[in-house]
XYZ file of C-alpha atoms in Angstrom:
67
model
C 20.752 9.547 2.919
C 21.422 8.507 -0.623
C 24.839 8.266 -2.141
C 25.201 7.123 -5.976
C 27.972 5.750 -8.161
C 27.587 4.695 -11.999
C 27.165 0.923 -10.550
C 25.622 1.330 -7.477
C 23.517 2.911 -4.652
C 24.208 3.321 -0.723
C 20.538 4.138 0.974
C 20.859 4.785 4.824
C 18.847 5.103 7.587
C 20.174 6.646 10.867
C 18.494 6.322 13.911
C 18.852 7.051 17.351
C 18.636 4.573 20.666
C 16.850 1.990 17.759
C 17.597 -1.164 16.998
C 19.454 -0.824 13.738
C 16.656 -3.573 12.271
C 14.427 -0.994 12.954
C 16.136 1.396 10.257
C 16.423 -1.368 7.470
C 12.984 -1.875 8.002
C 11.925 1.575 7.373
C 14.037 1.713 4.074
C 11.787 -1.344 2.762
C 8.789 -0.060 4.366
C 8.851 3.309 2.695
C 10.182 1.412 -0.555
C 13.316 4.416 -0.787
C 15.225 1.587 -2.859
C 12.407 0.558 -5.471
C 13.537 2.997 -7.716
C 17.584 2.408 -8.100
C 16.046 -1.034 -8.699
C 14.858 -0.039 -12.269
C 18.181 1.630 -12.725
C 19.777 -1.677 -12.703
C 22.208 -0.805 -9.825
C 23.216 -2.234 -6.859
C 22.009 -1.019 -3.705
C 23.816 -1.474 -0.291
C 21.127 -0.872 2.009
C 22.289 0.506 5.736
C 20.589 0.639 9.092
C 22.800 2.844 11.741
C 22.393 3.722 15.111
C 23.917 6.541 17.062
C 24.194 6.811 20.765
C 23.939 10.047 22.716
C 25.985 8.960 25.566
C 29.276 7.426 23.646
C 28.230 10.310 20.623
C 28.817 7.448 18.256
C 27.576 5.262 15.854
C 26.441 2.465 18.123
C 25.763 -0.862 15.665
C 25.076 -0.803 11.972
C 23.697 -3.778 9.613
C 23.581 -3.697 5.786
C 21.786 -5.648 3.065
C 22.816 -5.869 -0.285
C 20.011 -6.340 -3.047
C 20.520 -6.286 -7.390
C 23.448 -7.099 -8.693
């Protein structure tokens, strides 16, 4: 999921039952930032995990790259 502002970018990942690394990892892997890079923005980058049993979000971890 991306949301945008004029200054900056949130990209998420959501998994389920995975480690939330897992998630942030996939965001670099698959390079889904690289191109708010260019933009000049900020990008909050956000791994989160849901459980089935609590029907939650169970952990989350962000990164913050740019500006």
């Amino acid at each position: 999921m991306v949301v945008e502002f004029p200054d900056r970018v949130f990209i998420m990942e959501f998994k389920c039952v995975r480690n939330v690394r897992a998630a942030l990892e996939q965001i670099h892997e698959k390079g889904y930032a690289d191109m708010f890079a260019q933009k000049g923005k900020k990008r909050i980058l956000m791994g989160i995990d849901f459980s089935p049993a609590s029907r939650s979000v169970a952990g989350w971890e962000t990164e913050v790259c740019g500006n």
